[in-house]
Amino acid sequence: MLECVINISEGRRLDEIQKIRDHIGHDVLDIHSDFHHHRSVFTLATTSAARKLTELSAEKFDLRQHQGVHPRVGIIDVVPFVPLDDSTMSDAVEARDAFAEYAAHELEIPSFVYGPERDLPEIRKRAFIDLQPDFGPNHAHPTVGAICVGARQVLVAYNIWLKKATIADGKRIAREIRSKQVRTLGLQLGEKVQVSMNLIAPDEVGPEFVFDEVAKRAEISRAELVGLVPARVLTAIKKSRWAELDLSSEKTIESALARRNRAMQNLD
């Protein structure tokens, strides 16, 4: 099975986000929307749901009207395929390329691919500068922009909000804890400062570790899990710390899939 974690550049029109969720149905495992990032993260269970979400988002939203703190190249900004259970990275790459070709040919949206060839930060730096799309036209779609379509292993998206910190503090902390396993940004979100992270090897460096590293450098207001976490990452952490880290058994990939499967059975 492949999980698809689509990031769309819309986090404020929550009524429209809900309409999309209702249209797709049980294949939506989780949604996390953020006003300041102006971004919604959809965790999906099937590639067909990924196509539905792409088509609906392209119809409803316009990149020209978008303002948010998170880097982006398009409305359907990031579409990573993630192998679960007995799926492999080869399966994810195959799904990635099929999706990128579909977006380019059926929707005329250019797609940059990441995975074994290059990572996502490289696309963000080079897209339409000295890097042309792997699929589709060599120019951005007028309202949708472009799509970064990936094949990757499971990661954990994780934010830590700071107390009484400046943006300089946030950027310094982000630099200090950044590593091969942790991608970071220090962001000003309204009056608050956030260290936004992707834990790309969460079995090696997970939420507990980065929380404690940030706590050494600043007072923490709260932690925030974006999306879902693998059960194995959760169970490696003492249960007494789950609430502090914004973790729970209900927020695991496995729990979300089990809820989906029960709902699907009830439809039969």
PDB file of C-alpha atoms in Angstrom:
ATOM      1  CA  MET A   1       0.000   0.000   0.000  1.00  0.00           C
ATOM      2  CA  LEU A   2       1.118   3.557  -0.748  1.00  0.00           C
ATOM      3  CA  GLU A   3       0.342   6.546   1.421  1.00  0.00           C
ATOM      4  CA  CYS A   4       0.166   9.958  -0.280  1.00  0.00           C
ATOM      5  CA  VAL A   5       0.692  13.123   1.791  1.00  0.00           C
ATOM      6  CA  ILE A   6      -0.405  16.054  -0.360  1.00  0.00           C
ATOM      7  CA  ASN A   7       0.364  19.611   0.732  1.00  0.00           C
ATOM      8  CA  ILE A   8      -1.899  22.178  -0.876  1.00  0.00           C
ATOM      9  CA  SER A   9      -1.404  25.934  -0.670  1.00  0.00           C
ATOM     10  CA  GLU A  10      -4.697  26.720   1.057  1.00  0.00           C
ATOM     11  CA  GLY A  11      -5.163  26.779   4.804  1.00  0.00           C
ATOM     12  CA  ARG A  12      -7.768  29.494   5.348  1.00  0.00           C
ATOM     13  CA  ARG A  13     -10.889  28.594   3.382  1.00  0.00           C
ATOM     14  CA  LEU A  14     -11.765  25.748   5.696  1.00  0.00           C
ATOM     15  CA  ASP A  15     -15.261  25.413   4.260  1.00  0.00           C
ATOM     16  CA  GLU A  16     -13.730  24.515   0.892  1.00  0.00           C
ATOM     17  CA  ILE A  17     -11.259  22.148   2.550  1.00  0.00           C
ATOM     18  CA  GLN A  18     -14.193  20.368   4.195  1.00  0.00           C
ATOM     19  CA  LYS A  19     -16.035  20.114   0.865  1.00  0.00           C
ATOM     20  CA  ILE A  20     -12.986  18.431  -0.650  1.00  0.00           C
ATOM     21  CA  ARG A  21     -12.783  16.047   2.285  1.00  0.00           C
ATOM     22  CA  ASP A  22     -16.453  15.164   1.935  1.00  0.00           C
ATOM     23  CA  HIS A  23     -16.039  14.554  -1.802  1.00  0.00           C
ATOM     24  CA  ILE A  24     -13.062  12.215  -1.386  1.00  0.00           C
ATOM     25  CA  GLY A  25     -14.521  10.361   1.584  1.00  0.00           C
ATOM     26  CA  HIS A  26     -12.868   7.628   3.646  1.00  0.00           C
ATOM     27  CA  ASP A  27      -9.579   7.713   1.718  1.00  0.00           C
ATOM     28  CA  VAL A  28      -8.751  10.913   3.634  1.00  0.00           C
ATOM     29  CA  LEU A  29      -6.874   9.646   6.688  1.00  0.00           C
ATOM     30  CA  ASP A  30      -6.058  13.074   8.147  1.00  0.00           C
ATOM     31  CA  ILE A  31      -6.117  16.803   7.369  1.00  0.00           C
ATOM     32  CA  HIS A  32      -4.041  19.479   9.074  1.00  0.00           C
ATOM     33  CA  SER A  33      -4.706  23.106   8.068  1.00  0.00           C
ATOM     34  CA  ASP A  34      -2.729  26.160   9.183  1.00  0.00           C
ATOM     35  CA  PHE A  35      -3.724  29.806   8.692  1.00  0.00           C
ATOM     36  CA  HIS A  36      -0.243  31.350   8.775  1.00  0.00           C
ATOM     37  CA  HIS A  37       1.393  28.676   6.635  1.00  0.00           C
ATOM     38  CA  HIS A  38      -1.727  28.999   4.431  1.00  0.00           C
ATOM     39  CA  ARG A  39      -1.388  25.291   3.841  1.00  0.00           C
ATOM     40  CA  SER A  40      -3.325  22.076   4.330  1.00  0.00           C
ATOM     41  CA  VAL A  41      -1.747  18.651   4.586  1.00  0.00           C
ATOM     42  CA  PHE A  42      -3.964  15.795   3.352  1.00  0.00           C
ATOM     43  CA  THR A  43      -2.891  12.259   4.265  1.00  0.00           C
ATOM     44  CA  LEU A  44      -4.499   9.936   1.709  1.00  0.00           C
ATOM     45  CA  ALA A  45      -4.788   6.164   1.362  1.00  0.00           C
ATOM     46  CA  THR A  46      -5.003   5.744  -2.431  1.00  0.00           C
ATOM     47  CA  THR A  47      -3.573   7.175  -5.645  1.00  0.00           C
ATOM     48  CA  SER A  48      -7.102   7.721  -6.967  1.00  0.00           C
ATOM     49  CA  ALA A  49      -7.790  10.005  -3.992  1.00  0.00           C
ATOM     50  CA  ALA A  50      -4.605  11.918  -4.832  1.00  0.00           C
ATOM     51  CA  ARG A  51      -5.929  12.600  -8.336  1.00  0.00           C
ATOM     52  CA  LYS A  52      -9.321  13.695  -7.021  1.00  0.00           C
ATOM     53  CA  LEU A  53      -7.700  16.090  -4.575  1.00  0.00           C
ATOM     54  CA  THR A  54      -5.472  17.519  -7.305  1.00  0.00           C
ATOM     55  CA  GLU A  55      -8.367  18.144  -9.672  1.00  0.00           C
ATOM     56  CA  LEU A  56     -10.570  19.723  -7.003  1.00  0.00           C
ATOM     57  CA  SER A  57      -7.770  21.950  -5.686  1.00  0.00           C
ATOM     58  CA  ALA A  58      -6.836  23.095  -9.186  1.00  0.00           C
ATOM     59  CA  GLU A  59     -10.464  24.081  -9.791  1.00  0.00           C
ATOM     60  CA  LYS A  60     -11.040  25.874  -6.486  1.00  0.00           C
ATOM     61  CA  PHE A  61      -7.810  27.705  -5.620  1.00  0.00           C
ATOM     62  CA  ASP A  62      -5.610  30.308  -7.321  1.00  0.00           C
ATOM     63  CA  LEU A  63      -1.896  30.688  -6.573  1.00  0.00           C
ATOM     64  CA  ARG A  64      -2.002  34.353  -7.583  1.00  0.00           C
ATOM     65  CA  GLN A  65      -4.107  35.079  -4.501  1.00  0.00           C
ATOM     66  CA  HIS A  66      -1.897  33.131  -2.109  1.00  0.00           C
ATOM     67  CA  GLN A  67       0.147  34.666   0.704  1.00  0.00           C
ATOM     68  CA  GLY A  68       1.701  32.449   3.350  1.00  0.00           C
ATOM     69  CA  VAL A  69       4.969  31.911   5.185  1.00  0.00           C
ATOM     70  CA  HIS A  70       5.639  28.417   3.813  1.00  0.00           C
ATOM     71  CA  PRO A  71       7.728  28.022   0.624  1.00  0.00           C
ATOM     72  CA  ARG A  72       5.694  26.778  -2.353  1.00  0.00           C
ATOM     73  CA  VAL A  73       5.830  26.330  -6.123  1.00  0.00           C
ATOM     74  CA  GLY A  74       2.140  25.616  -6.647  1.00  0.00           C
ATOM     75  CA  ILE A  75      -1.372  25.127  -5.302  1.00  0.00           C
ATOM     76  CA  ILE A  76      -0.879  21.355  -5.248  1.00  0.00           C
ATOM     77  CA  ASP A  77       2.593  21.988  -3.927  1.00  0.00           C
ATOM     78  CA  VAL A  78       3.950  18.634  -2.776  1.00  0.00           C
ATOM     79  CA  VAL A  79       2.703  15.145  -3.685  1.00  0.00           C
ATOM     80  CA  PRO A  80       4.909  12.468  -2.081  1.00  0.00           C
ATOM     81  CA  PHE A  81       4.157   8.749  -2.420  1.00  0.00           C
ATOM     82  CA  VAL A  82       5.268   6.736   0.597  1.00  0.00           C
ATOM     83  CA  PRO A  83       5.578   2.927   0.725  1.00  0.00           C
ATOM     84  CA  LEU A  84       3.784   1.212   3.614  1.00  0.00           C
ATOM     85  CA  ASP A  85       3.565  -2.446   4.652  1.00  0.00           C
ATOM     86  CA  ASP A  86       4.792  -4.624   1.788  1.00  0.00           C
ATOM     87  CA  SER A  87       5.170  -1.788  -0.750  1.00  0.00           C
ATOM     88  CA  THR A  88       8.638  -0.749  -1.901  1.00  0.00           C
ATOM     89  CA  MET A  89      10.381   2.416  -2.953  1.00  0.00           C
ATOM     90  CA  SER A  90      10.191   1.138  -6.528  1.00  0.00           C
ATOM     91  CA  ASP A  91       6.393   1.079  -6.179  1.00  0.00           C
ATOM     92  CA  ALA A  92       6.481   4.657  -4.915  1.00  0.00           C
ATOM     93  CA  VAL A  93       8.672   5.815  -7.811  1.00  0.00           C
ATOM     94  CA  GLU A  94       6.336   4.140 -10.294  1.00  0.00           C
ATOM     95  CA  ALA A  95       3.303   5.855  -8.720  1.00  0.00           C
ATOM     96  CA  ARG A  96       5.179   9.174  -8.634  1.00  0.00           C
ATOM     97  CA  ASP A  97       6.020   9.084 -12.335  1.00  0.00           C
ATOM     98  CA  ALA A  98       2.503   8.005 -13.303  1.00  0.00           C
ATOM     99  CA  PHE A  99       1.022  10.849 -11.279  1.00  0.00           C
ATOM    100  CA  ALA A 100       3.444  13.430 -12.713  1.00  0.00           C
ATOM    101  CA  GLU A 101       2.610  12.314 -16.241  1.00  0.00           C
ATOM    102  CA  TYR A 102      -1.125  12.500 -15.480  1.00  0.00           C
ATOM    103  CA  ALA A 103      -0.823  16.034 -14.032  1.00  0.00           C
ATOM    104  CA  ALA A 104       1.214  17.196 -17.018  1.00  0.00           C
ATOM    105  CA  HIS A 105      -0.856  15.669 -19.796  1.00  0.00           C
ATOM    106  CA  GLU A 106      -4.406  15.813 -18.408  1.00  0.00           C
ATOM    107  CA  LEU A 107      -4.203  19.008 -16.324  1.00  0.00           C
ATOM    108  CA  GLU A 108      -1.295  20.795 -18.070  1.00  0.00           C
ATOM    109  CA  ILE A 109       0.476  21.319 -14.739  1.00  0.00           C
ATOM    110  CA  PRO A 110       4.267  20.968 -14.880  1.00  0.00           C
ATOM    111  CA  SER A 111       5.795  18.535 -12.395  1.00  0.00           C
ATOM    112  CA  PHE A 112       9.246  18.304 -10.838  1.00  0.00           C
ATOM    113  CA  VAL A 113      10.121  14.910  -9.370  1.00  0.00           C
ATOM    114  CA  TYR A 114      12.149  14.194  -6.252  1.00  0.00           C
ATOM    115  CA  GLY A 115      13.344  11.039  -4.555  1.00  0.00           C
ATOM    116  CA  PRO A 116      16.429   9.069  -5.589  1.00  0.00           C
ATOM    117  CA  GLU A 117      17.393  11.750  -8.144  1.00  0.00           C
ATOM    118  CA  ARG A 118      17.241  14.849  -5.930  1.00  0.00           C
ATOM    119  CA  ASP A 119      15.603  16.101  -2.756  1.00  0.00           C
ATOM    120  CA  LEU A 120      12.747  18.560  -2.321  1.00  0.00           C
ATOM    121  CA  PRO A 121      14.876  21.500  -1.069  1.00  0.00           C
ATOM    122  CA  GLU A 122      16.861  21.343  -4.322  1.00  0.00           C
ATOM    123  CA  ILE A 123      13.665  21.782  -6.349  1.00  0.00           C
ATOM    124  CA  ARG A 124      12.610  24.744  -4.197  1.00  0.00           C
ATOM    125  CA  LYS A 125      15.940  26.439  -4.888  1.00  0.00           C
ATOM    126  CA  ARG A 126      16.212  25.683  -8.602  1.00  0.00           C
ATOM    127  CA  ALA A 127      12.683  25.351 -10.057  1.00  0.00           C
ATOM    128  CA  PHE A 128      12.295  27.392 -13.278  1.00  0.00           C
ATOM    129  CA  ILE A 129      15.740  28.932 -12.697  1.00  0.00           C
ATOM    130  CA  ASP A 130      18.205  26.295 -13.847  1.00  0.00           C
ATOM    131  CA  LEU A 131      15.925  23.289 -13.381  1.00  0.00           C
ATOM    132  CA  GLN A 132      13.085  22.599 -15.791  1.00  0.00           C
ATOM    133  CA  PRO A 133      10.091  20.331 -15.047  1.00  0.00           C
ATOM    134  CA  ASP A 134      10.510  16.596 -15.586  1.00  0.00           C
ATOM    135  CA  PHE A 135       6.965  16.380 -16.967  1.00  0.00           C
ATOM    136  CA  GLY A 136       4.801  18.950 -18.694  1.00  0.00           C
ATOM    137  CA  PRO A 137       5.377  22.468 -20.018  1.00  0.00           C
ATOM    138  CA  ASN A 138       8.500  24.445 -19.171  1.00  0.00           C
ATOM    139  CA  HIS A 139       6.456  27.221 -17.607  1.00  0.00           C
ATOM    140  CA  ALA A 140       4.199  27.435 -14.568  1.00  0.00           C
ATOM    141  CA  HIS A 141       0.459  26.948 -14.925  1.00  0.00           C
ATOM    142  CA  PRO A 142      -1.126  30.445 -14.712  1.00  0.00           C
ATOM    143  CA  THR A 143      -3.303  29.709 -11.644  1.00  0.00           C
ATOM    144  CA  VAL A 144      -1.914  26.459 -10.211  1.00  0.00           C
ATOM    145  CA  GLY A 145       1.864  26.867 -10.612  1.00  0.00           C
ATOM    146  CA  ALA A 146       3.762  23.577 -10.542  1.00  0.00           C
ATOM    147  CA  ILE A 147       3.816  20.362  -8.521  1.00  0.00           C
ATOM    148  CA  CYS A 148       6.693  18.666  -6.678  1.00  0.00           C
ATOM    149  CA  VAL A 149       5.939  14.944  -6.978  1.00  0.00           C
ATOM    150  CA  GLY A 150       8.029  12.661  -4.820  1.00  0.00           C
ATOM    151  CA  ALA A 151       8.844   9.145  -3.695  1.00  0.00           C
ATOM    152  CA  ARG A 152      10.143   8.993  -0.138  1.00  0.00           C
ATOM    153  CA  GLN A 153      10.131   7.032   3.071  1.00  0.00           C
ATOM    154  CA  VAL A 154       7.863   7.959   5.984  1.00  0.00           C
ATOM    155  CA  LEU A 155       8.732  11.250   7.670  1.00  0.00           C
ATOM    156  CA  VAL A 156       7.218  13.179  10.570  1.00  0.00           C
ATOM    157  CA  ALA A 157       6.218  16.820  10.102  1.00  0.00           C
ATOM    158  CA  TYR A 158       6.586  18.556  13.433  1.00  0.00           C
ATOM    159  CA  ASN A 159       6.348  22.128  14.728  1.00  0.00           C
ATOM    160  CA  ILE A 160       7.480  23.657  17.995  1.00  0.00           C
ATOM    161  CA  TRP A 161       6.075  27.012  19.104  1.00  0.00           C
ATOM    162  CA  LEU A 162       8.345  29.195  21.235  1.00  0.00           C
ATOM    163  CA  LYS A 163       7.548  31.486  24.176  1.00  0.00           C
ATOM    164  CA  LYS A 164       8.929  35.045  24.294  1.00  0.00           C
ATOM    165  CA  ALA A 165      11.176  34.479  21.274  1.00  0.00           C
ATOM    166  CA  THR A 166      12.147  36.662  18.341  1.00  0.00           C
ATOM    167  CA  ILE A 167      12.363  35.493  14.748  1.00  0.00           C
ATOM    168  CA  ALA A 168      16.147  35.745  15.127  1.00  0.00           C
ATOM    169  CA  ASP A 169      15.901  33.214  17.960  1.00  0.00           C
ATOM    170  CA  GLY A 170      13.747  30.926  15.840  1.00  0.00           C
ATOM    171  CA  LYS A 171      16.111  31.028  12.873  1.00  0.00           C
ATOM    172  CA  ARG A 172      19.147  30.465  15.113  1.00  0.00           C
ATOM    173  CA  ILE A 173      17.562  27.433  16.769  1.00  0.00           C
ATOM    174  CA  ALA A 174      16.527  26.074  13.373  1.00  0.00           C
ATOM    175  CA  ARG A 175      20.133  26.347  12.170  1.00  0.00           C
ATOM    176  CA  GLU A 176      21.535  24.728  15.298  1.00  0.00           C
ATOM    177  CA  ILE A 177      19.317  21.630  15.230  1.00  0.00           C
ATOM    178  CA  ARG A 178      19.319  21.180  11.437  1.00  0.00           C
ATOM    179  CA  SER A 179      20.962  17.953  10.253  1.00  0.00           C
ATOM    180  CA  LYS A 180      20.729  15.238   7.614  1.00  0.00           C
ATOM    181  CA  GLN A 181      17.833  13.776   9.605  1.00  0.00           C
ATOM    182  CA  VAL A 182      16.083  17.080  10.407  1.00  0.00           C
ATOM    183  CA  ARG A 183      15.052  19.829   7.981  1.00  0.00           C
ATOM    184  CA  THR A 184      14.136  23.064   9.727  1.00  0.00           C
ATOM    185  CA  LEU A 185      12.755  26.568   9.240  1.00  0.00           C
ATOM    186  CA  GLY A 186      12.442  29.384  11.770  1.00  0.00           C
ATOM    187  CA  LEU A 187       9.166  31.205  11.020  1.00  0.00           C
ATOM    188  CA  GLN A 188       7.278  34.239  12.283  1.00  0.00           C
ATOM    189  CA  LEU A 189       3.579  33.343  12.523  1.00  0.00           C
ATOM    190  CA  GLY A 190       1.670  36.419  13.596  1.00  0.00           C
ATOM    191  CA  GLU A 191       3.053  37.347  17.009  1.00  0.00           C
ATOM    192  CA  LYS A 192       4.467  33.859  17.588  1.00  0.00           C
ATOM    193  CA  VAL A 193       7.696  32.198  16.476  1.00  0.00           C
ATOM    194  CA  GLN A 194       7.787  28.596  15.308  1.00  0.00           C
ATOM    195  CA  VAL A 195      10.512  26.102  14.511  1.00  0.00           C
ATOM    196  CA  SER A 196       8.995  24.052  11.685  1.00  0.00           C
ATOM    197  CA  MET A 197      10.577  20.666  10.993  1.00  0.00           C
ATOM    198  CA  ASN A 198      10.514  17.612   8.796  1.00  0.00           C
ATOM    199  CA  LEU A 199      11.998  14.634  10.618  1.00  0.00           C
ATOM    200  CA  ILE A 200      13.082  12.647   7.591  1.00  0.00           C
ATOM    201  CA  ALA A 201      14.548   9.740   9.571  1.00  0.00           C
ATOM    202  CA  PRO A 202      12.152   9.623  12.549  1.00  0.00           C
ATOM    203  CA  ASP A 203      13.392   6.222  13.728  1.00  0.00           C
ATOM    204  CA  GLU A 204      16.798   7.846  14.276  1.00  0.00           C
ATOM    205  CA  VAL A 205      15.760  11.379  15.268  1.00  0.00           C
ATOM    206  CA  GLY A 206      12.168  11.636  16.444  1.00  0.00           C
ATOM    207  CA  PRO A 207       9.861  14.181  18.099  1.00  0.00           C
ATOM    208  CA  GLU A 208      11.211  13.607  21.610  1.00  0.00           C
ATOM    209  CA  PHE A 209      14.792  14.353  20.576  1.00  0.00           C
ATOM    210  CA  VAL A 210      14.043  17.579  18.676  1.00  0.00           C
ATOM    211  CA  PHE A 211      11.679  18.793  21.418  1.00  0.00           C
ATOM    212  CA  ASP A 212      14.417  18.394  24.013  1.00  0.00           C
ATOM    213  CA  GLU A 213      17.007  20.048  21.761  1.00  0.00           C
ATOM    214  CA  VAL A 214      14.777  23.081  21.267  1.00  0.00           C
ATOM    215  CA  ALA A 215      14.007  23.159  25.012  1.00  0.00           C
ATOM    216  CA  LYS A 216      17.744  23.521  25.719  1.00  0.00           C
ATOM    217  CA  ARG A 217      17.714  26.745  23.712  1.00  0.00           C
ATOM    218  CA  ALA A 218      14.349  28.392  24.400  1.00  0.00           C
ATOM    219  CA  GLU A 219      11.163  28.123  26.427  1.00  0.00           C
ATOM    220  CA  ILE A 220       8.556  26.095  24.536  1.00  0.00           C
ATOM    221  CA  SER A 221       4.910  27.092  24.296  1.00  0.00           C
ATOM    222  CA  ARG A 222       3.683  23.884  22.666  1.00  0.00           C
ATOM    223  CA  ALA A 223       4.486  21.139  20.190  1.00  0.00           C
ATOM    224  CA  GLU A 224       2.399  20.300  17.129  1.00  0.00           C
ATOM    225  CA  LEU A 225       2.297  17.108  15.083  1.00  0.00           C
ATOM    226  CA  VAL A 226       1.338  17.779  11.459  1.00  0.00           C
ATOM    227  CA  GLY A 227      -0.401  14.749  10.000  1.00  0.00           C
ATOM    228  CA  LEU A 228       0.290  11.255  11.306  1.00  0.00           C
ATOM    229  CA  VAL A 229       3.180   9.399  12.935  1.00  0.00           C
ATOM    230  CA  PRO A 230       4.231   5.749  12.496  1.00  0.00           C
ATOM    231  CA  ALA A 231       3.253   3.603  15.479  1.00  0.00           C
ATOM    232  CA  ARG A 232       6.833   2.398  15.886  1.00  0.00           C
ATOM    233  CA  VAL A 233       8.023   6.006  16.386  1.00  0.00           C
ATOM    234  CA  LEU A 234       5.301   6.601  18.968  1.00  0.00           C
ATOM    235  CA  THR A 235       5.982   3.440  20.972  1.00  0.00           C
ATOM    236  CA  ALA A 236       9.691   4.268  21.170  1.00  0.00           C
ATOM    237  CA  ILE A 237       8.701   7.246  23.370  1.00  0.00           C
ATOM    238  CA  LYS A 238       7.522   6.917  26.971  1.00  0.00           C
ATOM    239  CA  LYS A 239       3.750   7.242  27.148  1.00  0.00           C
ATOM    240  CA  SER A 240       4.090   9.806  29.935  1.00  0.00           C
ATOM    241  CA  ARG A 241       5.520  12.247  27.366  1.00  0.00           C
ATOM    242  CA  TRP A 242       2.966  11.764  24.579  1.00  0.00           C
ATOM    243  CA  ALA A 243       0.660  14.620  25.575  1.00  0.00           C
ATOM    244  CA  GLU A 244       3.562  17.067  25.944  1.00  0.00           C
ATOM    245  CA  LEU A 245       4.793  16.091  22.471  1.00  0.00           C
ATOM    246  CA  ASP A 246       1.282  16.254  20.907  1.00  0.00           C
ATOM    247  CA  LEU A 247       1.302  12.519  20.237  1.00  0.00           C
ATOM    248  CA  SER A 248      -1.263   9.784  20.812  1.00  0.00           C
ATOM    249  CA  SER A 249      -2.170   6.343  19.538  1.00  0.00           C
ATOM    250  CA  GLU A 250      -5.065   7.914  17.582  1.00  0.00           C
ATOM    251  CA  LYS A 251      -2.561   9.985  15.584  1.00  0.00           C
ATOM    252  CA  THR A 252      -0.691   7.004  14.137  1.00  0.00           C
ATOM    253  CA  ILE A 253      -0.822   5.935  10.503  1.00  0.00           C
ATOM    254  CA  GLU A 254      -1.887   2.471  11.605  1.00  0.00           C
ATOM    255  CA  SER A 255      -4.802   3.781  13.668  1.00  0.00           C
ATOM    256  CA  ALA A 256      -6.018   6.000  10.819  1.00  0.00           C
ATOM    257  CA  LEU A 257      -5.880   3.092   8.364  1.00  0.00           C
ATOM    258  CA  ALA A 258      -7.798   0.879  10.786  1.00  0.00           C
ATOM    259  CA  ARG A 259     -10.541   3.543  11.093  1.00  0.00           C
ATOM    260  CA  ARG A 260     -10.714   3.787   7.295  1.00  0.00           C
ATOM    261  CA  ASN A 261     -10.982   0.004   6.909  1.00  0.00           C
ATOM    262  CA  ARG A 262     -13.781  -0.209   9.471  1.00  0.00           C
ATOM    263  CA  ALA A 263     -15.663   2.586   7.711  1.00  0.00           C
ATOM    264  CA  MET A 264     -15.243   0.875   4.340  1.00  0.00           C
ATOM    265  CA  GLN A 265     -16.554  -2.407   5.768  1.00  0.00           C
ATOM    266  CA  ASN A 266     -19.636  -0.638   7.082  1.00  0.00           C
ATOM    267  CA  LEU A 267     -20.398   0.507   3.533  1.00  0.00           C
ATOM    268  CA  ASP A 268     -20.454  -3.086   2.212  1.00  0.00           C
TER     269      ASP A 268
END
